[in-house]
Tab-separated table of C-alpha atoms and ligand atoms in Angstrom:
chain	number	residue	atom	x	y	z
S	290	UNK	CA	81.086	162.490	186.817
S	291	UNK	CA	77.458	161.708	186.317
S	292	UNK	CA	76.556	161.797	181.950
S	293	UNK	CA	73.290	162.331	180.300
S	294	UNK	CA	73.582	160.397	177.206
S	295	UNK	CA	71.286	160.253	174.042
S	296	UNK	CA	71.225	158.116	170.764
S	297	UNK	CA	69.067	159.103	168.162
S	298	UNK	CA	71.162	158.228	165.106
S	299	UNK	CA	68.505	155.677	163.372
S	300	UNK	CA	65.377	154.523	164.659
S	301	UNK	CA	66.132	154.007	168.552
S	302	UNK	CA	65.607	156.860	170.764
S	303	UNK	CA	67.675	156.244	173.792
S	304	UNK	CA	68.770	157.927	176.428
S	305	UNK	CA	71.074	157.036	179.574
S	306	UNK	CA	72.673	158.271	182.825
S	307	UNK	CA	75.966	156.668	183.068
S	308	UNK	CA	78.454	157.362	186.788
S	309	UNK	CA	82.164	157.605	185.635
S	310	UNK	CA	81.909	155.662	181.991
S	311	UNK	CA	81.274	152.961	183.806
S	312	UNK	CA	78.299	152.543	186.410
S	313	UNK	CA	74.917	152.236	184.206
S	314	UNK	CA	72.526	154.492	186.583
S	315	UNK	CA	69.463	153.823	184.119
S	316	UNK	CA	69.594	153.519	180.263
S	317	UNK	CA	65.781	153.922	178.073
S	318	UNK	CA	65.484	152.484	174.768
S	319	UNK	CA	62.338	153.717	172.927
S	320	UNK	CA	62.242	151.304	169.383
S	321	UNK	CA	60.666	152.489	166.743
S	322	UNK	CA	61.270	149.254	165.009
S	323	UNK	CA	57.218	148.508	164.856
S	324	UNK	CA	56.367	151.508	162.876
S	325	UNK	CA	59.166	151.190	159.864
S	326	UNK	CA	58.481	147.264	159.796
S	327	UNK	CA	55.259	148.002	157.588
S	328	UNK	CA	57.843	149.674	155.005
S	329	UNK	CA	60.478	147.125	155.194
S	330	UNK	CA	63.263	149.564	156.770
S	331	UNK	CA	64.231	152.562	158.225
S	332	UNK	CA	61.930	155.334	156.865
S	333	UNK	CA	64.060	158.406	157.683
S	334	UNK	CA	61.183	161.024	157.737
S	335	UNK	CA	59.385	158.830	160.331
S	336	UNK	CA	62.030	158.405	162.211
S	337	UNK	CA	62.797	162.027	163.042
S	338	UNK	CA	59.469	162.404	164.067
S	339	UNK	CA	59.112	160.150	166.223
S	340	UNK	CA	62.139	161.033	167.618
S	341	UNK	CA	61.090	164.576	168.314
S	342	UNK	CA	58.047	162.576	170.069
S	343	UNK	CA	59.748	160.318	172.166
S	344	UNK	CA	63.260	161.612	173.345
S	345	UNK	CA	61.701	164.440	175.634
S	346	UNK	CA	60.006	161.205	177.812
S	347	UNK	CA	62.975	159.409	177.314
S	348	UNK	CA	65.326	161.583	178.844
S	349	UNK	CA	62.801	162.274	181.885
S	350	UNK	CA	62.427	158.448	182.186
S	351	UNK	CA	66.095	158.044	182.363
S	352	UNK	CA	66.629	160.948	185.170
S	353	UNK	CA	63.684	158.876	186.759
S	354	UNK	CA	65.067	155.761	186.856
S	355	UNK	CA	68.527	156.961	188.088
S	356	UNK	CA	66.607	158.775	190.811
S	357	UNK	CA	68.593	161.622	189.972
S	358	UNK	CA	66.859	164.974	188.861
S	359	UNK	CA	68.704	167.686	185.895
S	360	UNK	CA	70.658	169.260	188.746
S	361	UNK	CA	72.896	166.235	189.252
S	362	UNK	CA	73.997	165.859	185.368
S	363	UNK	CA	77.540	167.169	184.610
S	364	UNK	CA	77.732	166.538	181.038
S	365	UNK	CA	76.109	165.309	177.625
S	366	UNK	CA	77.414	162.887	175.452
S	367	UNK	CA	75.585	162.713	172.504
S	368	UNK	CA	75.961	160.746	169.010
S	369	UNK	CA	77.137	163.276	166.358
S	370	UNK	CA	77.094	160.514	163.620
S	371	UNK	CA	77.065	158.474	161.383
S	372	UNK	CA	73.154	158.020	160.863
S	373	UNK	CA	70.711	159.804	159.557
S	374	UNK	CA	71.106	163.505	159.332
S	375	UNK	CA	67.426	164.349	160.400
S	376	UNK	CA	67.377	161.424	163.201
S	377	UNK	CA	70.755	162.502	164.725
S	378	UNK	CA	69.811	166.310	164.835
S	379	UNK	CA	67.084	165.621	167.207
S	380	UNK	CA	69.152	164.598	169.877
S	381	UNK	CA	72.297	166.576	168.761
S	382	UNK	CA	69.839	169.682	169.674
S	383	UNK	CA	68.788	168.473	172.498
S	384	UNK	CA	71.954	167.644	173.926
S	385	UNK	CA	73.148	170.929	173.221
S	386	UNK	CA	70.137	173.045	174.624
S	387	UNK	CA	70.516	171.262	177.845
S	388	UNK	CA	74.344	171.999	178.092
S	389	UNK	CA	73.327	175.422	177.306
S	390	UNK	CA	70.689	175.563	179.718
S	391	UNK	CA	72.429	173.860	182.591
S	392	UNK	CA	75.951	175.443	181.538
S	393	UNK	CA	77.385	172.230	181.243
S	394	UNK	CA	80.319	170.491	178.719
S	395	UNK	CA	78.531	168.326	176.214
S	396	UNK	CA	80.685	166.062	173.423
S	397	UNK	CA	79.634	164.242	170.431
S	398	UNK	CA	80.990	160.928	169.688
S	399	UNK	CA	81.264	158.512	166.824
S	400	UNK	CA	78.382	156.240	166.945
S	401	UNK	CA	80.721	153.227	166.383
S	402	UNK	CA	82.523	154.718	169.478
S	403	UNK	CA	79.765	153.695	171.417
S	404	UNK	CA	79.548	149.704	170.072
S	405	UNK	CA	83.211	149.848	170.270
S	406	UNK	CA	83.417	150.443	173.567
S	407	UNK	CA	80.078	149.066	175.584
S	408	UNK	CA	82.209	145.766	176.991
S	409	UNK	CA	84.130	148.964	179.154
S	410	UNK	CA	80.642	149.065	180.702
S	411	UNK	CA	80.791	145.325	182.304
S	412	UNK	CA	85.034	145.332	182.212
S	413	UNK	CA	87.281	147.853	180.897
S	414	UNK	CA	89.678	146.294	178.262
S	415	UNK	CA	93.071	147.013	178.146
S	416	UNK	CA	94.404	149.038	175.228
S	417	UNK	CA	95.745	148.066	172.087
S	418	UNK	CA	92.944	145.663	171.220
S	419	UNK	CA	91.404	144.298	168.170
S	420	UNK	CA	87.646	145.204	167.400
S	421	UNK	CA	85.202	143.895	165.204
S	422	UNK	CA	82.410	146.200	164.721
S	423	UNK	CA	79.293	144.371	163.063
S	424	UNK	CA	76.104	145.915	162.693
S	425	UNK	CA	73.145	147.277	160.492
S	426	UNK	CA	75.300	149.656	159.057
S	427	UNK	CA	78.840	148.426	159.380
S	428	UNK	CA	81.343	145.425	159.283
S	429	UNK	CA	84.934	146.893	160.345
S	430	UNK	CA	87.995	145.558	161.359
S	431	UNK	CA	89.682	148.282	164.096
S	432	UNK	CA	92.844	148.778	165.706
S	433	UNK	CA	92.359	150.788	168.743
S	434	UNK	CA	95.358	152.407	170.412
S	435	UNK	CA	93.391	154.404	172.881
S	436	UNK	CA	90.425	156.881	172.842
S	437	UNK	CA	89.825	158.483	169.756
S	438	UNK	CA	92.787	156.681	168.085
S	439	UNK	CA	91.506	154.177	165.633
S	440	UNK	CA	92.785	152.569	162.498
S	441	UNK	CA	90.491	150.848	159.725
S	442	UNK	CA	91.842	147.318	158.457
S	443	UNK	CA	89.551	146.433	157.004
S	444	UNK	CA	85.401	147.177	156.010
S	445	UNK	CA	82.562	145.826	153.693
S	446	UNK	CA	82.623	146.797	150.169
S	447	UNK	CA	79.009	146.869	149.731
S	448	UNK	CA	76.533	145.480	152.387
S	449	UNK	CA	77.449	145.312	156.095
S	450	UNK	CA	76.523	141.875	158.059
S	451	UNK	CA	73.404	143.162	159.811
S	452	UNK	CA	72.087	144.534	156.662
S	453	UNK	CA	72.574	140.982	154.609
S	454	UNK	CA	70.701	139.198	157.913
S	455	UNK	CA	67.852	141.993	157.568
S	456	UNK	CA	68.164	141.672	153.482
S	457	UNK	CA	68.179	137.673	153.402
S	458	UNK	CA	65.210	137.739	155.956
S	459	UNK	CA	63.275	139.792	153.596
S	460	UNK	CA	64.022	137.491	150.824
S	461	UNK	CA	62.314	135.043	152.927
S	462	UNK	CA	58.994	136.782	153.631
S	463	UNK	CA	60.393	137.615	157.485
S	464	UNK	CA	59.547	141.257	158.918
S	465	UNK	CA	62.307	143.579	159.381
S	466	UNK	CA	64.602	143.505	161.167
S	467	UNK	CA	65.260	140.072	160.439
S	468	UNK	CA	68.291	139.365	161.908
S	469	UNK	CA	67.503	137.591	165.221
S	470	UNK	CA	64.736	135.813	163.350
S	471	UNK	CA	67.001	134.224	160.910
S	472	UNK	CA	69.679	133.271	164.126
S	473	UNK	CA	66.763	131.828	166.515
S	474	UNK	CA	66.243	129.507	162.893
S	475	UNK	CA	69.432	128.641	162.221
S	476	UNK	CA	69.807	127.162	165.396
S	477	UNK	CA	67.703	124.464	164.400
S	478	UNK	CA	68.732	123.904	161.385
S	479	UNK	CA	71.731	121.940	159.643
S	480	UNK	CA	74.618	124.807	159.112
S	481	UNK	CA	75.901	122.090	155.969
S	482	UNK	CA	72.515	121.616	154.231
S	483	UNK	CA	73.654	124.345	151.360
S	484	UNK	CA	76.906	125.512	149.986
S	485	UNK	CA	76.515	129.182	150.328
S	486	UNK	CA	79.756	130.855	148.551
S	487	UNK	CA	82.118	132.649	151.679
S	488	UNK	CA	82.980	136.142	149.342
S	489	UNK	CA	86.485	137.562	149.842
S	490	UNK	CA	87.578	134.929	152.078
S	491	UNK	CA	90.851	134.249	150.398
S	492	UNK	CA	91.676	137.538	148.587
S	493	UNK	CA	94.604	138.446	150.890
S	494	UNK	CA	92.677	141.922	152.665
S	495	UNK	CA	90.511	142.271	155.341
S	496	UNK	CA	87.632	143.419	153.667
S	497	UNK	CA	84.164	141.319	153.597
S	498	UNK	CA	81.292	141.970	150.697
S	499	UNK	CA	78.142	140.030	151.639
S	500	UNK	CA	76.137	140.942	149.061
S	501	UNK	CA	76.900	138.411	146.470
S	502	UNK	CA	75.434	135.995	149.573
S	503	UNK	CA	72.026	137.974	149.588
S	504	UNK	CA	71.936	137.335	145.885
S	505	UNK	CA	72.816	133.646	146.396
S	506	UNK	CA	69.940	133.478	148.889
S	507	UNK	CA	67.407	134.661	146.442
S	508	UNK	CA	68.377	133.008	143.676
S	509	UNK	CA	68.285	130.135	145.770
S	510	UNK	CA	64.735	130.931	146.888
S	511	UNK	CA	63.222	131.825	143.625
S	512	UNK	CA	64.273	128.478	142.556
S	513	UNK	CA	62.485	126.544	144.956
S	514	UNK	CA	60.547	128.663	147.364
S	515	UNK	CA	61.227	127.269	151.354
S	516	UNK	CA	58.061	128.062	153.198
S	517	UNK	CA	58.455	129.010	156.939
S	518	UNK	CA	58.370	127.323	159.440
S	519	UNK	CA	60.021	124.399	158.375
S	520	UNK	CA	63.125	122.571	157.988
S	521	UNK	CA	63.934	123.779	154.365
S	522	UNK	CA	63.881	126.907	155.788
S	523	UNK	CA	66.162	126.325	158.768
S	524	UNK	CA	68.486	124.679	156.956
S	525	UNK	CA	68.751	127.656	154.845
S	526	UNK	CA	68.919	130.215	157.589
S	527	UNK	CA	71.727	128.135	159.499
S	528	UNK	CA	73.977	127.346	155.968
S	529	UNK	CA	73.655	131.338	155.582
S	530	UNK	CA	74.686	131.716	159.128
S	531	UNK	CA	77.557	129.472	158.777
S	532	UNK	CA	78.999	131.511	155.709
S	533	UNK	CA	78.651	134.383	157.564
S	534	UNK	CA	80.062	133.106	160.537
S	535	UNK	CA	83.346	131.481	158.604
S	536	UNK	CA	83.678	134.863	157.082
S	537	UNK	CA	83.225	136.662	160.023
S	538	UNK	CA	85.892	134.270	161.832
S	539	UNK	CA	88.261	133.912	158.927
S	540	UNK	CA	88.802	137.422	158.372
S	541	UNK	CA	89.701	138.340	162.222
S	542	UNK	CA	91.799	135.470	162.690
S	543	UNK	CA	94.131	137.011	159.841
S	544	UNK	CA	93.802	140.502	161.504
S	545	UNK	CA	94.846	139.023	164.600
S	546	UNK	CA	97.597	137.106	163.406
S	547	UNK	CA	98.607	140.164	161.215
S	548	UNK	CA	98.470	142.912	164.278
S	549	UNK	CA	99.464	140.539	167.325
S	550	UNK	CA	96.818	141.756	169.101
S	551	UNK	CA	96.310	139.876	172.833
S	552	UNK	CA	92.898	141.113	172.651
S	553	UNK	CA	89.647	140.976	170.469
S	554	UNK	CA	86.297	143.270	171.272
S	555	UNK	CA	83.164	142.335	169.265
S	556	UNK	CA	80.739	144.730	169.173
S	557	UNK	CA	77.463	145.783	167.580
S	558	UNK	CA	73.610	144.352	167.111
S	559	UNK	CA	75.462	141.086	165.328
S	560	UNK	CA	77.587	140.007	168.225
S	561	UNK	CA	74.056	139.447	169.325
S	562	UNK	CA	73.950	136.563	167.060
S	563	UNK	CA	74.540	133.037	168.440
S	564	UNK	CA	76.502	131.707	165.752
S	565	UNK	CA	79.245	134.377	166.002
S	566	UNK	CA	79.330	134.502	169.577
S	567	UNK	CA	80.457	130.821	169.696
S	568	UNK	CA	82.855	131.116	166.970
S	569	UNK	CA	84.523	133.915	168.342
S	570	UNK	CA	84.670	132.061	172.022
S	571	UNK	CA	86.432	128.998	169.917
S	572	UNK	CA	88.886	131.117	167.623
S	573	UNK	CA	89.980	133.099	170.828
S	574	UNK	CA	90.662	130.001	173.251
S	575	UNK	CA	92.598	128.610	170.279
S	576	UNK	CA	94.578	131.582	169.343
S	577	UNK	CA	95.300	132.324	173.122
S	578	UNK	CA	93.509	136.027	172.354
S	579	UNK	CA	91.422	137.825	175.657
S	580	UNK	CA	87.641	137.935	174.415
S	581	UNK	CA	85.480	140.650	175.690
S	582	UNK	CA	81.604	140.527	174.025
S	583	UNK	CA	79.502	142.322	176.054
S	584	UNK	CA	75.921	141.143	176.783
S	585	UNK	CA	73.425	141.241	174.466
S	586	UNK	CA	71.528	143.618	176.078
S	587	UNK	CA	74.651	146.150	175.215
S	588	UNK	CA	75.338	145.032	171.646
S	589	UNK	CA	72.477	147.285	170.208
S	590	UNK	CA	71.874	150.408	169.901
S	591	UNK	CA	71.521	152.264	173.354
S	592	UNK	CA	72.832	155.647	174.973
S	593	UNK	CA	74.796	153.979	177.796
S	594	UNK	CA	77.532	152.850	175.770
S	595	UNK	CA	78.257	156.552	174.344
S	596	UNK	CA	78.883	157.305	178.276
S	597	UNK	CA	82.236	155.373	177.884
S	598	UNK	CA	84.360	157.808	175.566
S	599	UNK	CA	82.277	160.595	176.425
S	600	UNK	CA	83.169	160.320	180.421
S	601	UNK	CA	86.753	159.647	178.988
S	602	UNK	CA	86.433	162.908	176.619
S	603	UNK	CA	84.927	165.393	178.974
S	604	UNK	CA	87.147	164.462	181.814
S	605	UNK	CA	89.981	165.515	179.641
S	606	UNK	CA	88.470	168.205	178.735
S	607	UNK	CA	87.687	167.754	175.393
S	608	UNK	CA	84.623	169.661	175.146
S	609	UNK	CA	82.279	170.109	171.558
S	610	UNK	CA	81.550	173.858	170.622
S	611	UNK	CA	78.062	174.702	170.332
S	612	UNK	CA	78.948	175.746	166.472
S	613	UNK	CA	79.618	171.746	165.755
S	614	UNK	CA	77.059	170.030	163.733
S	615	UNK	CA	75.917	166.565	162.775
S	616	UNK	CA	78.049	164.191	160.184
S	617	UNK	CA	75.894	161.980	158.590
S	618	UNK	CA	78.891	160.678	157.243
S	619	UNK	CA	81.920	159.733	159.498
S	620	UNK	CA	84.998	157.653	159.292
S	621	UNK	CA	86.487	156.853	162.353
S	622	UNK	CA	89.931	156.833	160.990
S	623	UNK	CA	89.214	160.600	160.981
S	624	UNK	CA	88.038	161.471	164.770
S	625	UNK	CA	90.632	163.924	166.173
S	626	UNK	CA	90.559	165.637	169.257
S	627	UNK	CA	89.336	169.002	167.016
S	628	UNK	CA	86.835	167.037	165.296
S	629	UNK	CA	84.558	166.920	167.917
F	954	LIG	O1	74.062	147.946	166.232
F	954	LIG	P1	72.641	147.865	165.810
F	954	LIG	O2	71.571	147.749	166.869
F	954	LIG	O3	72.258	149.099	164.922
F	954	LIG	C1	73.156	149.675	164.005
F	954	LIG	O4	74.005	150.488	164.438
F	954	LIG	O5	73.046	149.269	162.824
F	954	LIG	O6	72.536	146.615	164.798
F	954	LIG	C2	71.325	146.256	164.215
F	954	LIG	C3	71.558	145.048	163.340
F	954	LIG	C4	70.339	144.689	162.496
F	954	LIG	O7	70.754	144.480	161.177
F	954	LIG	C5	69.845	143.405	163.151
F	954	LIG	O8	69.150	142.536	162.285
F	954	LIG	C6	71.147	142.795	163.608
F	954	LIG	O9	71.870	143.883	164.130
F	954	LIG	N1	70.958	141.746	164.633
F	954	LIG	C7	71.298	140.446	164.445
F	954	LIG	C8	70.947	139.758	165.640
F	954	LIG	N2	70.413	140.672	166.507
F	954	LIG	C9	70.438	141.875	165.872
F	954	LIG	N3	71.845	139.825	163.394
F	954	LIG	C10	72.093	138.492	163.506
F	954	LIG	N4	71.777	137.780	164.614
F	954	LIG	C11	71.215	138.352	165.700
F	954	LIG	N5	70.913	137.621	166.787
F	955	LIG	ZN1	74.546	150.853	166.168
């Protein structure tokens, strides 16, 4: 089955044509990171807009590069949520006029759906497996039993990893997003330079909170300013990058050891991050645990990775009713077969 699929849940319009949930044909990425870096973040007016500017092109750029024309597309996956309400109806419209138009199924997934399951794109992974989801918006522990069939663990109480990256490079005068900026630094500087407190770590769940760490940073800063470049700096960005890292580590070791899971999928713009990817290859080999991480080129946002559970959906025949709207909110615990 050959997918159209479309992300427009926060400020990347994307849109991919995907063979079988598996075989990337073409996938477009349109960032609009550029225009909400004046404001510091996501400004979620502008981002609407420009989707309504972009995802048209998009789309035809994706047919384009897949060499395929609108005639060959047999479904739309599209993300239903979490995100912005505005940003998400864009393409939840547009995925639903061309069903409509071409008489053709379309489904809406679960955003985190997607991150969860891009490695599938590169090597499927054998279910039950472990996940940790770690992005702008969210740091989850999952069990996943199959498609659709998740179970929380465990989540941040207040600020997800990606967000305390963006917020900490903020804090030290860095455009946003941050995030990659602050890795590419702490990879020259000394991860043991600062003592950065490592929140939750031994409270017995399998929650995180990272935003007692963002404080720590500022406080930190407004004490004695680092300047950047420099190796103040890069000491500061790699002992932040450690805590998160031990955290990060900590907290899915326990999971694993609590679930027995064989097999551990990280996911989402932060398993980007250097620091994490390394840990996660150590903690694996040690626990004897099957790693899959895909590339970074599939750990942010794009359309392709939707493709996966929305191939898996519609050739089961799980179909969205044109009457289904956009959840800005969405807890993945609570995807069932009706709910989408
Ligand atoms: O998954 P994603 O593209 O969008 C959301 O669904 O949120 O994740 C974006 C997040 C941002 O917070 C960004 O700063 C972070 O991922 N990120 C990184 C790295 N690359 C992207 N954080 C740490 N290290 C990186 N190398
Ligand atoms: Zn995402």
């Amino acid at each position: 089955m050959i997918l159209l699929s479309i992300e427009t849940s926060c400020d990347e319009t994307a849109a991919a044509v995907v063979r079988d949930g598996r075989e990337i044909l073409s996938s477009v990425i349109s960032s609009q990171v550029d225009i909400h870096a004046a404001y510091g973040g996501v400004v979620p007016e502008i981002a609407s807009r420009k989707h309504m500017e972009s995802l048209a092109p998009v789309i035809s750029q994706a047919l384009q590069d897949a060499a395929v024309g609108m005639e060959a597309v047999e479904g739309v996956v599209v993300t239903r949520g979490p995100g912005l309400s505005g940003a998400l109806l864009v393409g939840f419209s547009a995925a639903k006029a061309i069903a409509v138009a071409r008489k053709i199924p379309f489904v809406g997934v679960h955003h985190i759906e997607g991150h969860l399951f891009a490695p599938f794109l590169e090597q499927p992974v054998d279910f039950p497996f472990l996940a940790l989801v770690v992005s702008g918006g969210h740091t989850h522990l999952y069990h996943v039993e199959g498609f659709g069939h998740y179970t929380t663990l465990g989540r941040t109480i207040d600020d997800a990893a990606g967000e305390a990256y963006d917020k900490c490079a903020k804090i030290l005068g860095m455009p946003y997003p941050g995030g990659h900026l602050i890795d590419l630094m702490a990879q020259r500087g000394n991860p043991d330079a600062i003592r950065l407190p490592r929140p939750l770590l031994r409270d017995g769940t399998l929650n995180f909170s990272f935003s007692g760490l963002k404080t720590a940073v500022l406080q930190l800063n407004m004490k004695s300013p680092v300047s950047i470049p420099g190796q103040d700096a890069d000491d500061l960005c790699a002992s932040f990058q450690e805590a998160v890292c031990h955290v990060l580590a900590a907290k899915t070791e326990a999971a694993i050891r609590q679930t027995g899971a064989a097999r551990l999928v990280v996911a989402g713009g932060v398993a980007c991050n250097s620091g994490l990817r390394l840990r996660m290859k150590e903690l694996c080999q040690q626990l004897g645990v099957e790693l899959s991480i895909p590339h970074p080129s599939l750990c942010g946002d794009n359309a392709a990775m939707l493709a996966v559970p929305g191939d898996y959906y519609l050739s089961h025949d799980i179909v969205s009713p044109m009457t289904l709207d956009v959840t800005a909110n969405w807890d993945m615990d609570r995807i069932t077969e009706s709910s989408l």
